[in-house]
mmCIF file with all atom_site columns, C-alpha atoms in Angstrom:
data_model
loop_
_atom_site.group_PDB
_atom_site.id
_atom_site.type_symbol
_atom_site.label_atom_id
_atom_site.label_alt_id
_atom_site.label_comp_id
_atom_site.label_asym_id
_atom_site.label_entity_id
_atom_site.label_seq_id
_atom_site.pdbx_PDB_ins_code
_atom_site.Cartn_x
_atom_site.Cartn_y
_atom_site.Cartn_z
_atom_site.occupancy
_atom_site.B_iso_or_equiv
_atom_site.pdbx_formal_charge
_atom_site.auth_seq_id
_atom_site.auth_comp_id
_atom_site.auth_asym_id
_atom_site.auth_atom_id
_atom_site.pdbx_PDB_model_num
ATOM 1   C CA . MET A 1 1   ? -18.128 22.975 27.952  1.00 49.00 ? 194 MET A CA 1
ATOM 2   C CA . ALA A 1 2   ? -17.644 20.428 25.627  1.00 50.00 ? 195 ALA A CA 1
ATOM 3   C CA . LYS A 1 3   ? -17.638 16.942 26.549  1.00 54.00 ? 196 LYS A CA 1
ATOM 4   C CA . SER A 1 4   ? -14.957 14.540 25.691  1.00 55.00 ? 197 SER A CA 1
ATOM 5   C CA . SER A 1 5   ? -15.503 11.379 23.890  1.00 55.00 ? 198 SER A CA 1
ATOM 6   C CA . SER A 1 6   ? -15.505 8.137  25.831  1.00 56.00 ? 199 SER A CA 1
ATOM 7   C CA . PRO A 1 7   ? -12.710 5.627  25.373  1.00 53.00 ? 200 PRO A CA 1
ATOM 8   C CA . ALA A 1 8   ? -14.988 3.623  23.300  1.00 47.00 ? 201 ALA A CA 1
ATOM 9   C CA . THR A 1 9   ? -16.231 6.178  21.105  1.00 46.00 ? 202 THR A CA 1
ATOM 10  C CA . ARG A 1 10  ? -12.480 7.065  20.349  1.00 49.00 ? 203 ARG A CA 1
ATOM 11  C CA . ASP A 1 11  ? -11.691 3.240  19.780  1.00 48.00 ? 204 ASP A CA 1
ATOM 12  C CA . VAL A 1 12  ? -14.611 2.810  17.494  1.00 49.00 ? 205 VAL A CA 1
ATOM 13  C CA . GLY A 1 13  ? -13.108 5.795  15.514  1.00 55.00 ? 206 GLY A CA 1
ATOM 14  C CA . SER A 1 14  ? -9.989  4.709  15.463  1.00 65.00 ? 207 SER A CA 1
ATOM 15  C CA . ARG A 1 15  ? -10.824 1.273  14.107  1.00 75.00 ? 208 ARG A CA 1
ATOM 16  C CA . SER A 1 16  ? -12.844 3.256  11.681  1.00 81.00 ? 209 SER A CA 1
ATOM 17  C CA . GLU A 1 17  ? -10.092 5.243  10.414  1.00 87.00 ? 210 GLU A CA 1
ATOM 18  C CA . ALA A 1 18  ? -7.546  2.019  10.324  1.00 91.00 ? 211 ALA A CA 1
ATOM 19  C CA . THR A 1 19  ? -10.241 0.398  7.862   1.00 92.00 ? 212 THR A CA 1
ATOM 20  C CA . ARG A 1 20  ? -10.570 3.600  5.845   1.00 94.00 ? 213 ARG A CA 1
ATOM 21  C CA . THR A 1 21  ? -6.891  3.541  5.219   1.00 95.00 ? 214 THR A CA 1
ATOM 22  C CA . ALA A 1 22  ? -6.638  -0.064 4.455   1.00 95.00 ? 215 ALA A CA 1
ATOM 23  C CA . ILE A 1 23  ? -9.318  0.788  1.819   1.00 96.00 ? 216 ILE A CA 1
ATOM 24  C CA . LEU A 1 24  ? -7.392  3.359  0.224   1.00 97.00 ? 217 LEU A CA 1
ATOM 25  C CA . GLN A 1 25  ? -3.982  1.685  0.283   1.00 96.00 ? 218 GLN A CA 1
ATOM 26  C CA . ALA A 1 26  ? -5.620  -1.663 -1.427  1.00 97.00 ? 219 ALA A CA 1
ATOM 27  C CA . ALA A 1 27  ? -7.301  0.456  -3.834  1.00 97.00 ? 220 ALA A CA 1
ATOM 28  C CA . LEU A 1 28  ? -4.032  2.389  -4.774  1.00 97.00 ? 221 LEU A CA 1
ATOM 29  C CA . ARG A 1 29  ? -2.722  -1.390 -5.272  1.00 96.00 ? 222 ARG A CA 1
ATOM 30  C CA . VAL A 1 30  ? -5.695  -2.469 -7.628  1.00 97.00 ? 223 VAL A CA 1
ATOM 31  C CA . PHE A 1 31  ? -6.193  0.837  -9.606  1.00 97.00 ? 224 PHE A CA 1
ATOM 32  C CA . SER A 1 32  ? -2.486  0.949  -10.189 1.00 96.00 ? 225 SER A CA 1
ATOM 33  C CA . LYS A 1 33  ? -2.521  -2.615 -11.338 1.00 95.00 ? 226 LYS A CA 1
ATOM 34  C CA . VAL A 1 34  ? -5.528  -2.745 -13.681 1.00 96.00 ? 227 VAL A CA 1
ATOM 35  C CA . GLY A 1 35  ? -6.541  1.010  -13.869 1.00 96.00 ? 228 GLY A CA 1
ATOM 36  C CA . PHE A 1 36  ? -9.945  2.519  -12.892 1.00 96.00 ? 229 PHE A CA 1
ATOM 37  C CA . ASP A 1 37  ? -12.262 0.916  -15.690 1.00 95.00 ? 230 ASP A CA 1
ATOM 38  C CA . ALA A 1 38  ? -11.277 -2.824 -14.813 1.00 96.00 ? 231 ALA A CA 1
ATOM 39  C CA . ALA A 1 39  ? -11.111 -2.641 -10.764 1.00 97.00 ? 232 ALA A CA 1
ATOM 40  C CA . SER A 1 40  ? -14.087 -3.128 -8.849  1.00 96.00 ? 233 SER A CA 1
ATOM 41  C CA . THR A 1 41  ? -15.182 -2.167 -5.480  1.00 96.00 ? 234 THR A CA 1
ATOM 42  C CA . ARG A 1 42  ? -15.457 -5.834 -4.245  1.00 95.00 ? 235 ARG A CA 1
ATOM 43  C CA . GLN A 1 43  ? -12.141 -6.583 -5.783  1.00 97.00 ? 236 GLN A CA 1
ATOM 44  C CA . ILE A 1 44  ? -10.526 -3.748 -3.705  1.00 97.00 ? 237 ILE A CA 1
ATOM 45  C CA . ALA A 1 45  ? -12.849 -4.801 -0.694  1.00 96.00 ? 238 ALA A CA 1
ATOM 46  C CA . THR A 1 46  ? -11.104 -8.272 -0.726  1.00 96.00 ? 239 THR A CA 1
ATOM 47  C CA . ALA A 1 47  ? -7.718  -6.842 -1.055  1.00 96.00 ? 240 ALA A CA 1
ATOM 48  C CA . ALA A 1 48  ? -8.186  -4.733 1.852   1.00 95.00 ? 241 ALA A CA 1
ATOM 49  C CA . ASP A 1 49  ? -9.541  -7.580 3.874   1.00 94.00 ? 242 ASP A CA 1
ATOM 50  C CA . ALA A 1 50  ? -12.827 -5.617 4.096   1.00 93.00 ? 243 ALA A CA 1
ATOM 51  C CA . HIS A 1 51  ? -16.413 -6.318 3.766   1.00 92.00 ? 244 HIS A CA 1
ATOM 52  C CA . HIS A 1 52  ? -17.602 -4.522 0.680   1.00 93.00 ? 245 HIS A CA 1
ATOM 53  C CA . ALA A 1 53  ? -20.228 -3.102 2.922   1.00 92.00 ? 246 ALA A CA 1
ATOM 54  C CA . LEU A 1 54  ? -17.289 -1.054 5.004   1.00 91.00 ? 247 LEU A CA 1
ATOM 55  C CA . LEU A 1 55  ? -16.323 0.108  1.532   1.00 92.00 ? 248 LEU A CA 1
ATOM 56  C CA . ARG A 1 56  ? -19.448 1.510  0.693   1.00 90.00 ? 249 ARG A CA 1
ATOM 57  C CA . TYR A 1 57  ? -19.957 3.155  3.838   1.00 92.00 ? 250 TYR A CA 1
ATOM 58  C CA . HIS A 1 58  ? -16.604 5.229  3.854   1.00 93.00 ? 251 HIS A CA 1
ATOM 59  C CA . PHE A 1 59  ? -17.067 5.993  -0.072  1.00 95.00 ? 252 PHE A CA 1
ATOM 60  C CA . GLU A 1 60  ? -20.282 6.633  -2.214  1.00 93.00 ? 253 GLU A CA 1
ATOM 61  C CA . ASN A 1 61  ? -18.853 4.992  -5.601  1.00 96.00 ? 254 ASN A CA 1
ATOM 62  C CA . LYS A 1 62  ? -15.796 4.087  -7.503  1.00 97.00 ? 255 LYS A CA 1
ATOM 63  C CA . GLU A 1 63  ? -15.151 7.445  -8.606  1.00 96.00 ? 256 GLU A CA 1
ATOM 64  C CA . ALA A 1 64  ? -15.239 8.961  -5.308  1.00 97.00 ? 257 ALA A CA 1
ATOM 65  C CA . LEU A 1 65  ? -12.714 5.910  -3.781  1.00 97.00 ? 258 LEU A CA 1
ATOM 66  C CA . TRP A 1 66  ? -10.506 6.745  -6.725  1.00 98.00 ? 259 TRP A CA 1
ATOM 67  C CA . ARG A 1 67  ? -10.210 10.532 -5.888  1.00 97.00 ? 260 ARG A CA 1
ATOM 68  C CA . ALA A 1 68  ? -9.884  9.956  -2.135  1.00 97.00 ? 261 ALA A CA 1
ATOM 69  C CA . ALA A 1 69  ? -6.994  7.366  -2.816  1.00 97.00 ? 262 ALA A CA 1
ATOM 70  C CA . ILE A 1 70  ? -5.052  9.607  -5.147  1.00 97.00 ? 263 ILE A CA 1
ATOM 71  C CA . ALA A 1 71  ? -5.446  12.630 -2.427  1.00 97.00 ? 264 ALA A CA 1
ATOM 72  C CA . PHE A 1 72  ? -4.066  10.095 0.235   1.00 97.00 ? 265 PHE A CA 1
ATOM 73  C CA . MET A 1 73  ? -1.505  9.246  -2.284  1.00 96.00 ? 266 MET A CA 1
ATOM 74  C CA . PHE A 1 74  ? -0.256  12.726 -3.121  1.00 95.00 ? 267 PHE A CA 1
ATOM 75  C CA . ALA A 1 75  ? -0.592  13.135 1.132   1.00 94.00 ? 268 ALA A CA 1
ATOM 76  C CA . GLN A 1 76  ? 1.875   10.600 1.737   1.00 91.00 ? 269 GLN A CA 1
ATOM 77  C CA . GLN A 1 77  ? 4.197   11.385 -1.181  1.00 90.00 ? 270 GLN A CA 1
ATOM 78  C CA . ALA A 1 78  ? 4.392   15.356 0.493   1.00 88.00 ? 271 ALA A CA 1
ATOM 79  C CA . GLN A 1 79  ? 5.091   13.812 3.844   1.00 86.00 ? 272 GLN A CA 1
ATOM 80  C CA . GLU A 1 80  ? 7.894   11.130 2.595   1.00 85.00 ? 273 GLU A CA 1
ATOM 81  C CA . LEU A 1 81  ? 9.415   14.047 0.690   1.00 80.00 ? 274 LEU A CA 1
ATOM 82  C CA . THR A 1 82  ? 10.144  15.891 3.466   1.00 74.00 ? 275 THR A CA 1
ATOM 83  C CA . GLU A 1 83  ? 10.291  13.520 6.093   1.00 65.00 ? 276 GLU A CA 1
ATOM 84  C CA . LEU A 1 84  ? 11.030  9.975  5.318   1.00 51.00 ? 277 LEU A CA 1
ATOM 85  C CA . TYR A 1 85  ? 14.358  11.415 3.053   1.00 54.00 ? 278 TYR A CA 1
ATOM 86  C CA . GLY A 1 86  ? 15.170  13.744 5.498   1.00 56.00 ? 279 GLY A CA 1
ATOM 87  C CA . PRO A 1 87  ? 13.570  16.497 7.643   1.00 54.00 ? 280 PRO A CA 1
ATOM 88  C CA . GLU A 1 88  ? 15.742  19.201 6.974   1.00 65.00 ? 281 GLU A CA 1
ATOM 89  C CA . ARG A 1 89  ? 14.476  21.754 4.518   1.00 73.00 ? 282 ARG A CA 1
ATOM 90  C CA . VAL A 1 90  ? 16.196  21.637 1.020   1.00 81.00 ? 283 VAL A CA 1
ATOM 91  C CA . ASP A 1 91  ? 17.040  25.156 -0.494  1.00 87.00 ? 284 ASP A CA 1
ATOM 92  C CA . ALA A 1 92  ? 16.358  24.382 -3.705  1.00 90.00 ? 285 ALA A CA 1
ATOM 93  C CA . SER A 1 93  ? 17.619  27.815 -5.175  1.00 92.00 ? 286 SER A CA 1
ATOM 94  C CA . THR A 1 94  ? 21.245  26.444 -4.486  1.00 94.00 ? 287 THR A CA 1
ATOM 95  C CA . VAL A 1 95  ? 22.694  23.828 -7.100  1.00 96.00 ? 288 VAL A CA 1
ATOM 96  C CA . GLU A 1 96  ? 23.242  21.294 -4.157  1.00 95.00 ? 289 GLU A CA 1
ATOM 97  C CA . GLY A 1 97  ? 19.813  21.494 -2.991  1.00 93.00 ? 290 GLY A CA 1
ATOM 98  C CA . MET A 1 98  ? 18.188  21.095 -6.327  1.00 94.00 ? 291 MET A CA 1
ATOM 99  C CA . LYS A 1 99  ? 19.982  18.102 -6.623  1.00 95.00 ? 292 LYS A CA 1
ATOM 100 C CA . GLU A 1 100 ? 18.850  17.078 -3.324  1.00 92.00 ? 293 GLU A CA 1
ATOM 101 C CA . MET A 1 101 ? 15.542  17.745 -4.219  1.00 91.00 ? 294 MET A CA 1
ATOM 102 C CA . VAL A 1 102 ? 16.066  15.168 -7.622  1.00 94.00 ? 295 VAL A CA 1
ATOM 103 C CA . ARG A 1 103 ? 17.327  12.714 -5.281  1.00 94.00 ? 296 ARG A CA 1
ATOM 104 C CA . ARG A 1 104 ? 14.666  12.700 -2.937  1.00 91.00 ? 297 ARG A CA 1
ATOM 105 C CA . TYR A 1 105 ? 12.309  12.560 -5.817  1.00 93.00 ? 298 TYR A CA 1
ATOM 106 C CA . ILE A 1 106 ? 14.277  9.295  -7.131  1.00 96.00 ? 299 ILE A CA 1
ATOM 107 C CA . ARG A 1 107 ? 14.034  7.611  -4.065  1.00 94.00 ? 300 ARG A CA 1
ATOM 108 C CA . TYR A 1 108 ? 10.289  8.286  -3.762  1.00 94.00 ? 301 TYR A CA 1
ATOM 109 C CA . CYS A 1 109 ? 9.878   7.030  -7.187  1.00 96.00 ? 302 CYS A CA 1
ATOM 110 C CA . ALA A 1 110 ? 11.762  3.755  -6.274  1.00 96.00 ? 303 ALA A CA 1
ATOM 111 C CA . ALA A 1 111 ? 9.802   3.093  -3.095  1.00 94.00 ? 304 ALA A CA 1
ATOM 112 C CA . HIS A 1 112 ? 6.087   3.878  -4.839  1.00 95.00 ? 305 HIS A CA 1
ATOM 113 C CA . PRO A 1 113 ? 5.987   2.580  -8.208  1.00 95.00 ? 306 PRO A CA 1
ATOM 114 C CA . GLU A 1 114 ? 2.376   2.629  -8.044  1.00 95.00 ? 307 GLU A CA 1
ATOM 115 C CA . HIS A 1 115 ? 2.188   6.318  -7.966  1.00 95.00 ? 308 HIS A CA 1
ATOM 116 C CA . ALA A 1 116 ? 3.190   6.630  -11.208 1.00 96.00 ? 309 ALA A CA 1
ATOM 117 C CA . GLN A 1 117 ? 1.563   2.919  -12.209 1.00 96.00 ? 310 GLN A CA 1
ATOM 118 C CA . ILE A 1 118 ? -1.857  4.607  -11.532 1.00 96.00 ? 311 ILE A CA 1
ATOM 119 C CA . LEU A 1 119 ? -1.396  7.847  -13.045 1.00 94.00 ? 312 LEU A CA 1
ATOM 120 C CA . VAL A 1 120 ? 0.021   6.180  -16.401 1.00 94.00 ? 313 VAL A CA 1
ATOM 121 C CA . HIS A 1 121 ? -3.329  4.304  -16.678 1.00 94.00 ? 314 HIS A CA 1
ATOM 122 C CA . GLU A 1 122 ? -5.058  7.861  -16.498 1.00 94.00 ? 315 GLU A CA 1
ATOM 123 C CA . ALA A 1 123 ? -2.662  9.770  -18.804 1.00 93.00 ? 316 ALA A CA 1
ATOM 124 C CA . MET A 1 124 ? -2.963  7.662  -21.687 1.00 91.00 ? 317 MET A CA 1
ATOM 125 C CA . VAL A 1 125 ? -6.680  8.782  -22.385 1.00 90.00 ? 318 VAL A CA 1
ATOM 126 C CA . ASP A 1 126 ? -8.044  12.145 -21.903 1.00 92.00 ? 319 ASP A CA 1
ATOM 127 C CA . SER A 1 127 ? -10.758 12.058 -19.127 1.00 93.00 ? 320 SER A CA 1
ATOM 128 C CA . PRO A 1 128 ? -12.374 14.046 -16.394 1.00 94.00 ? 321 PRO A CA 1
ATOM 129 C CA . ARG A 1 129 ? -10.519 12.297 -14.131 1.00 96.00 ? 322 ARG A CA 1
ATOM 130 C CA . LEU A 1 130 ? -7.065  13.213 -15.603 1.00 96.00 ? 323 LEU A CA 1
ATOM 131 C CA . GLU A 1 131 ? -7.992  16.980 -15.372 1.00 97.00 ? 324 GLU A CA 1
ATOM 132 C CA . TRP A 1 132 ? -9.270  16.694 -11.842 1.00 97.00 ? 325 TRP A CA 1
ATOM 133 C CA . VAL A 1 133 ? -5.555  15.034 -10.465 1.00 97.00 ? 326 VAL A CA 1
ATOM 134 C CA . VAL A 1 134 ? -3.600  17.524 -12.723 1.00 96.00 ? 327 VAL A CA 1
ATOM 135 C CA . ALA A 1 135 ? -5.440  20.716 -11.734 1.00 97.00 ? 328 ALA A CA 1
ATOM 136 C CA . GLU A 1 136 ? -5.599  19.141 -8.064  1.00 96.00 ? 329 GLU A CA 1
ATOM 137 C CA . PHE A 1 137 ? -2.242  18.033 -7.610  1.00 96.00 ? 330 PHE A CA 1
ATOM 138 C CA . ILE A 1 138 ? 0.003   17.581 -10.544 1.00 94.00 ? 331 ILE A CA 1
ATOM 139 C CA . ARG A 1 139 ? 0.524   20.875 -11.567 1.00 94.00 ? 332 ARG A CA 1
ATOM 140 C CA . ALA A 1 140 ? 1.407   22.132 -8.380  1.00 92.00 ? 333 ALA A CA 1
ATOM 141 C CA . ASN A 1 141 ? 4.139   19.356 -7.892  1.00 89.00 ? 334 ASN A CA 1
ATOM 142 C CA . VAL A 1 142 ? 5.223   20.228 -11.137 1.00 91.00 ? 335 VAL A CA 1
ATOM 143 C CA . GLN A 1 143 ? 5.621   23.868 -10.516 1.00 90.00 ? 336 GLN A CA 1
ATOM 144 C CA . GLY A 1 144 ? 7.559   22.829 -7.132  1.00 87.00 ? 337 GLY A CA 1
ATOM 145 C CA . PHE A 1 145 ? 10.446  21.603 -9.373  1.00 89.00 ? 338 PHE A CA 1
ATOM 146 C CA . ALA A 1 146 ? 9.987   23.549 -12.443 1.00 93.00 ? 339 ALA A CA 1
ATOM 147 C CA . ALA A 1 147 ? 10.331  27.102 -11.040 1.00 93.00 ? 340 ALA A CA 1
ATOM 148 C CA . PRO A 1 148 ? 13.784  26.738 -9.279  1.00 94.00 ? 341 PRO A CA 1
ATOM 149 C CA . LEU A 1 149 ? 15.077  24.375 -12.508 1.00 96.00 ? 342 LEU A CA 1
ATOM 150 C CA . SER A 1 150 ? 14.002  27.254 -14.698 1.00 96.00 ? 343 SER A CA 1
ATOM 151 C CA . GLU A 1 151 ? 16.066  29.372 -12.494 1.00 97.00 ? 344 GLU A CA 1
ATOM 152 C CA . HIS A 1 152 ? 19.353  26.931 -12.610 1.00 97.00 ? 345 HIS A CA 1
ATOM 153 C CA . THR A 1 153 ? 18.708  26.541 -16.329 1.00 97.00 ? 346 THR A CA 1
ATOM 154 C CA . LYS A 1 154 ? 18.947  30.202 -16.794 1.00 97.00 ? 347 LYS A CA 1
ATOM 155 C CA . ALA A 1 155 ? 22.069  30.623 -14.630 1.00 97.00 ? 348 ALA A CA 1
ATOM 156 C CA . GLY A 1 156 ? 23.550  27.984 -16.635 1.00 97.00 ? 349 GLY A CA 1
ATOM 157 C CA . HIS A 1 157 ? 24.214  25.427 -14.080 1.00 97.00 ? 350 HIS A CA 1
ATOM 158 C CA . THR A 1 158 ? 21.937  22.657 -16.339 1.00 97.00 ? 351 THR A CA 1
ATOM 159 C CA . ARG A 1 159 ? 23.271  20.857 -19.700 1.00 97.00 ? 352 ARG A CA 1
ATOM 160 C CA . LEU A 1 160 ? 19.959  21.502 -21.247 1.00 96.00 ? 353 LEU A CA 1
ATOM 161 C CA . ALA A 1 161 ? 19.105  25.008 -22.157 1.00 96.00 ? 354 ALA A CA 1
ATOM 162 C CA . ASP A 1 162 ? 15.254  23.962 -22.018 1.00 97.00 ? 355 ASP A CA 1
ATOM 163 C CA . SER A 1 163 ? 14.061  23.747 -18.526 1.00 96.00 ? 356 SER A CA 1
ATOM 164 C CA . ARG A 1 164 ? 10.997  21.693 -19.431 1.00 95.00 ? 357 ARG A CA 1
ATOM 165 C CA . LEU A 1 165 ? 12.948  19.129 -21.442 1.00 96.00 ? 358 LEU A CA 1
ATOM 166 C CA . SER A 1 166 ? 15.255  18.768 -18.295 1.00 96.00 ? 359 SER A CA 1
ATOM 167 C CA . GLY A 1 167 ? 12.007  18.180 -16.251 1.00 95.00 ? 360 GLY A CA 1
ATOM 168 C CA . ILE A 1 168 ? 10.319  15.902 -18.825 1.00 95.00 ? 361 ILE A CA 1
ATOM 169 C CA . ILE A 1 169 ? 13.296  13.707 -18.553 1.00 96.00 ? 362 ILE A CA 1
ATOM 170 C CA . LEU A 1 170 ? 13.643  13.830 -14.978 1.00 96.00 ? 363 LEU A CA 1
ATOM 171 C CA . SER A 1 171 ? 10.047  12.495 -14.706 1.00 95.00 ? 364 SER A CA 1
ATOM 172 C CA . ALA A 1 172 ? 9.870   10.143 -16.825 1.00 95.00 ? 365 ALA A CA 1
ATOM 173 C CA . ALA A 1 173 ? 13.265  8.202  -16.117 1.00 96.00 ? 366 ALA A CA 1
ATOM 174 C CA . SER A 1 174 ? 12.786  8.581  -12.559 1.00 96.00 ? 367 SER A CA 1
ATOM 175 C CA . GLN A 1 175 ? 9.267   7.294  -13.052 1.00 96.00 ? 368 GLN A CA 1
ATOM 176 C CA . MET A 1 176 ? 9.341   4.396  -15.380 1.00 96.00 ? 369 MET A CA 1
ATOM 177 C CA . VAL A 1 177 ? 12.409  2.702  -14.542 1.00 97.00 ? 370 VAL A CA 1
ATOM 178 C CA . PHE A 1 178 ? 10.880  1.433  -11.246 1.00 97.00 ? 371 PHE A CA 1
ATOM 179 C CA . VAL A 1 179 ? 7.576   0.978  -13.236 1.00 96.00 ? 372 VAL A CA 1
ATOM 180 C CA . LEU A 1 180 ? 9.559   -1.226 -15.605 1.00 96.00 ? 373 LEU A CA 1
ATOM 181 C CA . ALA A 1 181 ? 11.490  -3.037 -12.610 1.00 96.00 ? 374 ALA A CA 1
ATOM 182 C CA . PRO A 1 182 ? 10.186  -6.783 -13.490 1.00 95.00 ? 375 PRO A CA 1
ATOM 183 C CA . HIS A 1 183 ? 11.053  -5.896 -17.281 1.00 96.00 ? 376 HIS A CA 1
ATOM 184 C CA . LEU A 1 184 ? 14.468  -4.410 -16.505 1.00 96.00 ? 377 LEU A CA 1
ATOM 185 C CA . ARG A 1 185 ? 15.416  -7.294 -13.949 1.00 96.00 ? 378 ARG A CA 1
ATOM 186 C CA . ARG A 1 186 ? 14.679  -9.795 -17.017 1.00 96.00 ? 379 ARG A CA 1
ATOM 187 C CA . ILE A 1 187 ? 16.835  -7.715 -19.170 1.00 97.00 ? 380 ILE A CA 1
ATOM 188 C CA . PHE A 1 188 ? 19.749  -6.844 -17.433 1.00 95.00 ? 381 PHE A CA 1
ATOM 189 C CA . ARG A 1 189 ? 19.482  -9.192 -14.390 1.00 95.00 ? 382 ARG A CA 1
ATOM 190 C CA . GLU A 1 190 ? 19.751  -6.434 -11.913 1.00 94.00 ? 383 GLU A CA 1
ATOM 191 C CA . ASP A 1 191 ? 16.977  -5.284 -9.453  1.00 96.00 ? 384 ASP A CA 1
ATOM 192 C CA . VAL A 1 192 ? 16.559  -1.570 -10.001 1.00 96.00 ? 385 VAL A CA 1
ATOM 193 C CA . THR A 1 193 ? 14.836  -1.132 -6.692  1.00 96.00 ? 386 THR A CA 1
ATOM 194 C CA . ARG A 1 194 ? 17.906  -2.333 -4.552  1.00 96.00 ? 387 ARG A CA 1
ATOM 195 C CA . PRO A 1 195 ? 19.067  0.861  -2.509  1.00 96.00 ? 388 PRO A CA 1
ATOM 196 C CA . GLU A 1 196 ? 22.656  0.606  -3.998  1.00 97.00 ? 389 GLU A CA 1
ATOM 197 C CA . PHE A 1 197 ? 20.897  0.922  -7.304  1.00 97.00 ? 390 PHE A CA 1
ATOM 198 C CA . VAL A 1 198 ? 18.486  3.667  -6.665  1.00 97.00 ? 391 VAL A CA 1
ATOM 199 C CA . GLU A 1 199 ? 21.839  5.812  -5.672  1.00 97.00 ? 392 GLU A CA 1
ATOM 200 C CA . ARG A 1 200 ? 23.835  4.910  -8.510  1.00 98.00 ? 393 ARG A CA 1
ATOM 201 C CA . PHE A 1 201 ? 20.381  6.041  -10.673 1.00 98.00 ? 394 PHE A CA 1
ATOM 202 C CA . ALA A 1 202 ? 20.161  9.354  -8.653  1.00 98.00 ? 395 ALA A CA 1
ATOM 203 C CA . ASP A 1 203 ? 23.737  10.018 -9.204  1.00 98.00 ? 396 ASP A CA 1
ATOM 204 C CA . ALA A 1 204 ? 23.553  9.284  -13.146 1.00 97.00 ? 397 ALA A CA 1
ATOM 205 C CA . MET A 1 205 ? 20.251  11.640 -13.165 1.00 98.00 ? 398 MET A CA 1
ATOM 206 C CA . ILE A 1 206 ? 22.004  14.398 -11.529 1.00 98.00 ? 399 ILE A CA 1
ATOM 207 C CA . THR A 1 207 ? 25.218  14.066 -13.780 1.00 97.00 ? 400 THR A CA 1
ATOM 208 C CA . LEU A 1 208 ? 23.010  14.033 -16.573 1.00 96.00 ? 401 LEU A CA 1
ATOM 209 C CA . LEU A 1 209 ? 21.092  17.338 -15.811 1.00 97.00 ? 402 LEU A CA 1
ATOM 210 C CA . PHE A 1 210 ? 23.659  19.351 -14.236 1.00 97.00 ? 403 PHE A CA 1
ATOM 211 C CA . ARG A 1 211 ? 26.753  20.588 -15.482 1.00 94.00 ? 404 ARG A CA 1
ATOM 212 C CA . ASP A 1 212 ? 28.918  20.602 -11.856 1.00 82.00 ? 405 ASP A CA 1
#
């Protein structure tokens, strides 16, 4: 019969996991601001308020940390899209369900501009990292939207006849408006991260994409 771990062992394990999570969150902040090449593991350790040796204990090198941070980011996205913005399952085969998917996606983009920022750094130059993140996460995410959006396009529910264009517009607009929040605030004197604006933006995107 397997022995259960002692309270002290569990406490150490909890602290270790908390440290690892803090490092991953700090890595996302640093990578999103300066990109992979300009980031350093010492910079990330400082942002995580952790000793550099602990970072090296959890992650073999900067590449391994980057991949772990990306995996952590997409796991968070999956959780938030299904739980934070409504635990009920969305039926994307209906027009209203597809609209709700769009709304949840926009809310996520508003709450996490670092998601788009970190990927923009990678997307500007082809690289093994870009190939990996597309293969591991992005292609599946895109398909989750593309398949039902294509069916709605065929049924005449969307304004554009090309579902790929609808998807590109949705992705680019939903991400960049929040990535450029400081820029837009200076131009229009409006905080695009306010919940009221986010909902207005979601309404506008839905109006642009769908006929009814």
